[in-house]
Amino acid sequence: MKKIFSRPEGLTDTLMRYCPGCGHGIVHRIVGELLIELDIRERTVGIAPVGCSVFADEYFNCDMIQPPHGRGPAVSAGIKRARPECIVFSYQGDGDLASIGTAEIIHAAARNENITVVFINNAIFGMTGGQMAPTTLPGMKSTTSQKGRDVRKQGYPMKVCEMLASLDGPYYLERCAVDTVKNVIKTKKALKMAFQNQLDDKGFCLIEVLSMCPTGWGQTPVQAKKWIGEVMSAYYPLGVYRDRSKEAK
Amino acid sequence: MAEKKLMYGNHAIVEGVIAAGCRFFAGYPITPQNEIPESMSVRMVDEGGVFIQTESEIAAINMLFGAAAAGKRAMTSSSSPGISLMQEGISYIAGADIPVLVVNIVRGGPGLGNIAPAQSDYYQSTRGGGHGDYFTITLAPNSAQDLYEFPKLAFELAEKYRNPALILADGLLGQMMEAVEFSFEPIDPKSLPEKEWALCGCKGRERRVVRSYDLKQGRLEELNLRRAEKYTTIRKDEQRFKDEYCDDADLVVIAYGTSSRIASAAVRMARQKGLKVGLLRPITLWPFPTDVLADMSKRIENFLVVEMSCGQMIDDVKLATECRSNIHFHGRPGGGVPIPSEILEKIEAVLGGAR
Amino acid sequence: MTKEIIISGFGGQGIVSSGIILAHAGLIEDKHVTFFPSYGAEMRGGTANCSVVISSEPVASPIVATPDVVIIMNEPSLARFEMAVKPGGLLLYNQTLIKSKPKRKDITVMPIEANVLAEELGQGRIANMVMLGVFAKKTGLLSLRTLKNAQRKRYKKANDEQLALNDKALEKGYGLFGNSK
């Protein structure tokens, strides 16, 4: 029998501990495939954040480092500047990137650090048990906004791509999603471009991925996918927010 | 002998760091150490190294984490409030067994405090500083010459034990000018061996992971016990100190850094008066020079601890002497700097009272 | 031999430079030296002062509490440092800018028209160099030639004209009190 589907060599032979229906596995696979397709696995250093994807350091089949919560962009900058020949990606969730690590991501973008950021936006703190994230939608329920996020008291969500697009520094910013096959393919295309830009020494690229968290959202995996398409992507529109390759022309 | 050059302490550090083969600096402005990043912004670039003015001390220490995990000698400098911000990162770096160099040009605290010289970060430096079971190797220079030479020593110790190292100076040492002799051959960074744990891409080898966590049952305990063995070795092998006039002393003054300079003047004044007084200057604050003190306490009745704080190192003196001697204290907190005559008065009071 | 010196005045009077020149000079003459300035917020717009120690022995304390010599460039500095001088010590002060008279009888007090003399040379801001010339002569600690070398180590970017003018100011101070020491 012919084998037609297998784990890419960019991922380790380890059982992932993500919940059923979680988007992390899809994005991990995309990155794992790209490490091979772009032939960069043996020169890549990845950053695993604090959050559900802290275990990414066991899943990606390349050198990995696990820094303090939110400091991935600073650690990435340190590695990339110390070893420019390495390909560096910072994999971060929304608590890590948009809450505790806000300063680090903004300044890495402003300095146009030549790194690739994979930003998983699932509108919730997954690892700690479904608390409100900076990306939690208005009215959305979480374990720390049990009656729904009250914007008068708990403020409004952070739109990271829009915010970073206000800076002159970043080279490429795009928001994707992994709710449908079509969007997964688009996400892979965007991430491929983000890694290629680093190879070409272009500078800071961030791909935001709207990703399912059925457990944190109290939904089935199928409901979660639908919710991204109907609700979440209405608040966080998909698309390219910065592409300096176009601006240059 | 090499020519001597008049230099600010802060500039001596910069030259010492570069001569030590370090080509990575990240830091954030704070008085009284601004001459370090200012000078680094020129010198590092001249030497083909990396200089980054960061958005915060938090970013700075994490850039060090990245650069050092990638196998390069990396350093930052700051002053007390900035060092407090770095503690999270230092804890992670210690937990990941990564060597880095942090320089603290201490100022008055707590809080914003003031910008005057102080020694009130002793506890923070010698007790780990951040969360978890760890120690940082802590060196206490007391001259511009030390500031030139200690970065090399600090990197060597940090790499030998895969542990962060700290140089604990203060505003006076940083702002003071003194003659510096370039006493060693500068190290070419390319001549430094590649680290067998460095992250640089897994070509031709197993992938490597640098991390401070292990959530599996019992694994962190094992890891911390192994690290404790390392600390035991450091405590045994790396205690450094200098002593003056201690052989026949009735009283020994114990002071480090700036205080040890001033205490040294007081000890000389006491000797001129015929008082048998010596000076013990710890050079490593962690590991604390416990052995020499334990030994001294068997014959010396009185120790006088002098610190620019309300008394922190005094705890280590008490632990080392195990109640065999009387421990006296003279402290100037909040940016106060003692003068030799006030230490002499204290010496005379102790010896007078002892008689 | 250990000489402890404090130099004090307004920011902009070349206080820090004077201290550094003395330290360079001490080093040129193979002595041990330390220089320590008042720094930070205190410098902004207020008084500036610095401590210099020149010694044949390694310098223990760089902090000067009871100076052998003070060089006082403005009124507030006189009030601050007159009483600190060691009995038998030396107080040089800039008479052009200081109207009060020092009260100490147990020290040598020397008024110098530093700004007037500097203006005569064409530049008021080199009053500090006049004072350093006087210092060298009165203490016998450093030669005039050494001071001339030392100012060149401090003012690396100065043009020859300025350096020559500084030399003249040093000479002027050095020659003020003839051979009487």
mmCIF file with all atom_site columns, C-alpha atoms in Angstrom, chain B residues 59-165:
data_model
loop_
_atom_site.group_PDB
_atom_site.id
_atom_site.type_symbol
_atom_site.label_atom_id
_atom_site.label_alt_id
_atom_site.label_comp_id
_atom_site.label_asym_id
_atom_site.label_entity_id
_atom_site.label_seq_id
_atom_site.pdbx_PDB_ins_code
_atom_site.Cartn_x
_atom_site.Cartn_y
_atom_site.Cartn_z
_atom_site.occupancy
_atom_site.B_iso_or_equiv
_atom_site.pdbx_formal_charge
_atom_site.auth_seq_id
_atom_site.auth_comp_id
_atom_site.auth_asym_id
_atom_site.auth_atom_id
_atom_site.pdbx_PDB_model_num
ATOM 1   C CA . ALA B 1 59  ? 13.631 43.373 26.510 1.00 0.00 ? 59  ALA B CA 1
ATOM 2   C CA . ALA B 1 60  ? 17.353 43.831 27.122 1.00 0.00 ? 60  ALA B CA 1
ATOM 3   C CA . ILE B 1 61  ? 17.750 40.792 29.378 1.00 0.00 ? 61  ILE B CA 1
ATOM 4   C CA . ASN B 1 62  ? 15.679 38.691 26.968 1.00 0.00 ? 62  ASN B CA 1
ATOM 5   C CA . MET B 1 63  ? 17.811 39.732 24.028 1.00 0.00 ? 63  MET B CA 1
ATOM 6   C CA . LEU B 1 64  ? 20.758 38.517 26.081 1.00 0.00 ? 64  LEU B CA 1
ATOM 7   C CA . PHE B 1 65  ? 18.902 35.266 26.672 1.00 0.00 ? 65  PHE B CA 1
ATOM 8   C CA . GLY B 1 66  ? 18.555 34.839 22.895 1.00 0.00 ? 66  GLY B CA 1
ATOM 9   C CA . ALA B 1 67  ? 22.081 35.893 21.967 1.00 0.00 ? 67  ALA B CA 1
ATOM 10  C CA . ALA B 1 68  ? 23.701 33.818 24.721 1.00 0.00 ? 68  ALA B CA 1
ATOM 11  C CA . ALA B 1 69  ? 21.505 30.788 23.954 1.00 0.00 ? 69  ALA B CA 1
ATOM 12  C CA . ALA B 1 70  ? 22.823 31.166 20.412 1.00 0.00 ? 70  ALA B CA 1
ATOM 13  C CA . GLY B 1 71  ? 26.268 30.670 21.937 1.00 0.00 ? 71  GLY B CA 1
ATOM 14  C CA . LYS B 1 72  ? 27.605 34.221 21.930 1.00 0.00 ? 72  LYS B CA 1
ATOM 15  C CA . ARG B 1 73  ? 29.068 36.238 24.795 1.00 0.00 ? 73  ARG B CA 1
ATOM 16  C CA . ALA B 1 74  ? 26.384 38.806 25.603 1.00 0.00 ? 74  ALA B CA 1
ATOM 17  C CA . MET B 1 75  ? 26.055 41.492 28.245 1.00 0.00 ? 75  MET B CA 1
ATOM 18  C CA . THR B 1 76  ? 23.832 44.265 29.525 1.00 0.00 ? 76  THR B CA 1
ATOM 19  C CA . SER B 1 77  ? 24.296 46.989 32.077 1.00 0.00 ? 77  SER B CA 1
ATOM 20  C CA . SER B 1 78  ? 21.800 48.854 34.175 1.00 0.00 ? 78  SER B CA 1
ATOM 21  C CA . SER B 1 79  ? 21.259 50.329 37.598 1.00 0.00 ? 79  SER B CA 1
ATOM 22  C CA . SER B 1 80  ? 19.133 49.088 40.483 1.00 0.00 ? 80  SER B CA 1
ATOM 23  C CA . PRO B 1 81  ? 15.542 49.771 39.272 1.00 0.00 ? 81  PRO B CA 1
ATOM 24  C CA . GLY B 1 82  ? 16.433 48.379 35.854 1.00 0.00 ? 82  GLY B CA 1
ATOM 25  C CA . ILE B 1 83  ? 18.028 45.308 37.405 1.00 0.00 ? 83  ILE B CA 1
ATOM 26  C CA . SER B 1 84  ? 14.799 44.705 39.326 1.00 0.00 ? 84  SER B CA 1
ATOM 27  C CA . LEU B 1 85  ? 12.954 44.608 36.005 1.00 0.00 ? 85  LEU B CA 1
ATOM 28  C CA . MET B 1 86  ? 15.458 42.099 34.647 1.00 0.00 ? 86  MET B CA 1
ATOM 29  C CA . GLN B 1 87  ? 14.938 39.587 37.446 1.00 0.00 ? 87  GLN B CA 1
ATOM 30  C CA . GLU B 1 88  ? 12.318 37.614 35.538 1.00 0.00 ? 88  GLU B CA 1
ATOM 31  C CA . GLY B 1 89  ? 14.732 37.130 32.668 1.00 0.00 ? 89  GLY B CA 1
ATOM 32  C CA . ILE B 1 90  ? 17.672 36.308 34.935 1.00 0.00 ? 90  ILE B CA 1
ATOM 33  C CA . SER B 1 91  ? 15.588 33.610 36.610 1.00 0.00 ? 91  SER B CA 1
ATOM 34  C CA . TYR B 1 92  ? 14.752 32.055 33.227 1.00 0.00 ? 92  TYR B CA 1
ATOM 35  C CA . ILE B 1 93  ? 18.376 32.307 32.109 1.00 0.00 ? 93  ILE B CA 1
ATOM 36  C CA . ALA B 1 94  ? 19.571 30.629 35.309 1.00 0.00 ? 94  ALA B CA 1
ATOM 37  C CA . GLY B 1 95  ? 16.849 27.990 34.855 1.00 0.00 ? 95  GLY B CA 1
ATOM 38  C CA . ALA B 1 96  ? 18.049 27.337 31.308 1.00 0.00 ? 96  ALA B CA 1
ATOM 39  C CA . ASP B 1 97  ? 21.723 27.212 32.399 1.00 0.00 ? 97  ASP B CA 1
ATOM 40  C CA . ILE B 1 98  ? 22.810 29.979 30.033 1.00 0.00 ? 98  ILE B CA 1
ATOM 41  C CA . PRO B 1 99  ? 25.858 32.176 30.716 1.00 0.00 ? 99  PRO B CA 1
ATOM 42  C CA . VAL B 1 100 ? 25.343 35.947 30.463 1.00 0.00 ? 100 VAL B CA 1
ATOM 43  C CA . LEU B 1 101 ? 26.931 39.003 32.046 1.00 0.00 ? 101 LEU B CA 1
ATOM 44  C CA . VAL B 1 102 ? 24.848 41.637 33.822 1.00 0.00 ? 102 VAL B CA 1
ATOM 45  C CA . VAL B 1 103 ? 26.477 44.770 35.219 1.00 0.00 ? 103 VAL B CA 1
ATOM 46  C CA . ASN B 1 104 ? 24.670 46.636 37.999 1.00 0.00 ? 104 ASN B CA 1
ATOM 47  C CA . ILE B 1 105 ? 25.912 50.151 38.723 1.00 0.00 ? 105 ILE B CA 1
ATOM 48  C CA . VAL B 1 106 ? 23.968 50.328 41.963 1.00 0.00 ? 106 VAL B CA 1
ATOM 49  C CA . ARG B 1 107 ? 22.125 53.478 43.062 1.00 0.00 ? 107 ARG B CA 1
ATOM 50  C CA . GLY B 1 108 ? 20.077 54.369 46.112 1.00 0.00 ? 108 GLY B CA 1
ATOM 51  C CA . GLY B 1 109 ? 16.779 52.505 46.588 1.00 0.00 ? 109 GLY B CA 1
ATOM 52  C CA . PRO B 1 110 ? 14.148 51.187 47.163 1.00 0.00 ? 110 PRO B CA 1
ATOM 53  C CA . GLY B 1 111 ? 11.942 52.454 44.359 1.00 0.00 ? 111 GLY B CA 1
ATOM 54  C CA . LEU B 1 112 ? 13.287 55.250 42.232 1.00 0.00 ? 112 LEU B CA 1
ATOM 55  C CA . GLY B 1 113 ? 15.499 56.122 45.205 1.00 0.00 ? 113 GLY B CA 1
ATOM 56  C CA . ASN B 1 114 ? 18.247 58.416 44.035 1.00 0.00 ? 114 ASN B CA 1
ATOM 57  C CA . ILE B 1 115 ? 21.240 58.269 41.728 1.00 0.00 ? 115 ILE B CA 1
ATOM 58  C CA . ALA B 1 116 ? 23.912 58.287 44.416 1.00 0.00 ? 116 ALA B CA 1
ATOM 59  C CA . PRO B 1 117 ? 26.261 55.320 44.949 1.00 0.00 ? 117 PRO B CA 1
ATOM 60  C CA . ALA B 1 118 ? 24.802 52.535 47.100 1.00 0.00 ? 118 ALA B CA 1
ATOM 61  C CA . GLN B 1 119 ? 25.259 48.892 48.040 1.00 0.00 ? 119 GLN B CA 1
ATOM 62  C CA . SER B 1 120 ? 21.675 48.087 48.802 1.00 0.00 ? 120 SER B CA 1
ATOM 63  C CA . ASP B 1 121 ? 21.271 45.456 46.060 1.00 0.00 ? 121 ASP B CA 1
ATOM 64  C CA . TYR B 1 122 ? 23.422 42.892 47.886 1.00 0.00 ? 122 TYR B CA 1
ATOM 65  C CA . TYR B 1 123 ? 20.523 40.637 48.856 1.00 0.00 ? 123 TYR B CA 1
ATOM 66  C CA . GLN B 1 124 ? 19.042 40.814 45.361 1.00 0.00 ? 124 GLN B CA 1
ATOM 67  C CA . SER B 1 125 ? 22.399 39.896 43.807 1.00 0.00 ? 125 SER B CA 1
ATOM 68  C CA . THR B 1 126 ? 23.442 37.106 46.138 1.00 0.00 ? 126 THR B CA 1
ATOM 69  C CA . ARG B 1 127 ? 20.079 35.451 46.805 1.00 0.00 ? 127 ARG B CA 1
ATOM 70  C CA . GLY B 1 128 ? 19.161 34.816 43.208 1.00 0.00 ? 128 GLY B CA 1
ATOM 71  C CA . GLY B 1 129 ? 17.073 37.936 42.801 1.00 0.00 ? 129 GLY B CA 1
ATOM 72  C CA . GLY B 1 130 ? 14.166 36.430 40.917 1.00 0.00 ? 130 GLY B CA 1
ATOM 73  C CA . HIS B 1 131 ? 11.944 33.429 41.650 1.00 0.00 ? 131 HIS B CA 1
ATOM 74  C CA . GLY B 1 132 ? 13.174 29.881 42.078 1.00 0.00 ? 132 GLY B CA 1
ATOM 75  C CA . ASP B 1 133 ? 16.194 28.029 43.432 1.00 0.00 ? 133 ASP B CA 1
ATOM 76  C CA . TYR B 1 134 ? 19.232 29.655 41.866 1.00 0.00 ? 134 TYR B CA 1
ATOM 77  C CA . PHE B 1 135 ? 22.239 31.873 42.462 1.00 0.00 ? 135 PHE B CA 1
ATOM 78  C CA . THR B 1 136 ? 24.125 34.304 40.284 1.00 0.00 ? 136 THR B CA 1
ATOM 79  C CA . ILE B 1 137 ? 27.906 34.474 40.454 1.00 0.00 ? 137 ILE B CA 1
ATOM 80  C CA . THR B 1 138 ? 28.514 37.977 41.798 1.00 0.00 ? 138 THR B CA 1
ATOM 81  C CA . LEU B 1 139 ? 31.763 39.905 41.503 1.00 0.00 ? 139 LEU B CA 1
ATOM 82  C CA . ALA B 1 140 ? 32.445 43.136 43.378 1.00 0.00 ? 140 ALA B CA 1
ATOM 83  C CA . PRO B 1 141 ? 35.094 45.340 41.752 1.00 0.00 ? 141 PRO B CA 1
ATOM 84  C CA . ASN B 1 142 ? 36.580 48.250 43.667 1.00 0.00 ? 142 ASN B CA 1
ATOM 85  C CA . SER B 1 143 ? 38.658 50.047 41.044 1.00 0.00 ? 143 SER B CA 1
ATOM 86  C CA . ALA B 1 144 ? 38.630 50.991 37.379 1.00 0.00 ? 144 ALA B CA 1
ATOM 87  C CA . GLN B 1 145 ? 41.266 48.292 36.862 1.00 0.00 ? 145 GLN B CA 1
ATOM 88  C CA . ASP B 1 146 ? 38.855 45.693 38.269 1.00 0.00 ? 146 ASP B CA 1
ATOM 89  C CA . LEU B 1 147 ? 36.099 47.032 36.035 1.00 0.00 ? 147 LEU B CA 1
ATOM 90  C CA . TYR B 1 148 ? 38.372 46.386 33.077 1.00 0.00 ? 148 TYR B CA 1
ATOM 91  C CA . GLU B 1 149 ? 39.403 42.892 34.179 1.00 0.00 ? 149 GLU B CA 1
ATOM 92  C CA . PHE B 1 150 ? 36.221 41.508 35.745 1.00 0.00 ? 150 PHE B CA 1
ATOM 93  C CA . PRO B 1 151 ? 34.118 41.173 32.573 1.00 0.00 ? 151 PRO B CA 1
ATOM 94  C CA . LYS B 1 152 ? 36.607 38.582 31.289 1.00 0.00 ? 152 LYS B CA 1
ATOM 95  C CA . LEU B 1 153 ? 36.598 36.760 34.617 1.00 0.00 ? 153 LEU B CA 1
ATOM 96  C CA . ALA B 1 154 ? 32.804 36.956 34.761 1.00 0.00 ? 154 ALA B CA 1
ATOM 97  C CA . PHE B 1 155 ? 32.384 35.436 31.282 1.00 0.00 ? 155 PHE B CA 1
ATOM 98  C CA . GLU B 1 156 ? 34.863 32.686 32.100 1.00 0.00 ? 156 GLU B CA 1
ATOM 99  C CA . LEU B 1 157 ? 33.064 31.755 35.312 1.00 0.00 ? 157 LEU B CA 1
ATOM 100 C CA . ALA B 1 158 ? 29.639 32.088 33.681 1.00 0.00 ? 158 ALA B CA 1
ATOM 101 C CA . GLU B 1 159 ? 30.637 29.748 30.865 1.00 0.00 ? 159 GLU B CA 1
ATOM 102 C CA . LYS B 1 160 ? 32.490 27.310 33.077 1.00 0.00 ? 160 LYS B CA 1
ATOM 103 C CA . TYR B 1 161 ? 29.386 26.812 35.202 1.00 0.00 ? 161 TYR B CA 1
ATOM 104 C CA . ARG B 1 162 ? 26.721 27.753 32.624 1.00 0.00 ? 162 ARG B CA 1
ATOM 105 C CA . ASN B 1 163 ? 25.268 30.332 34.969 1.00 0.00 ? 163 ASN B CA 1
ATOM 106 C CA . PRO B 1 164 ? 24.535 34.068 34.803 1.00 0.00 ? 164 PRO B CA 1
ATOM 107 C CA . ALA B 1 165 ? 27.227 36.293 36.313 1.00 0.00 ? 165 ALA B CA 1
#
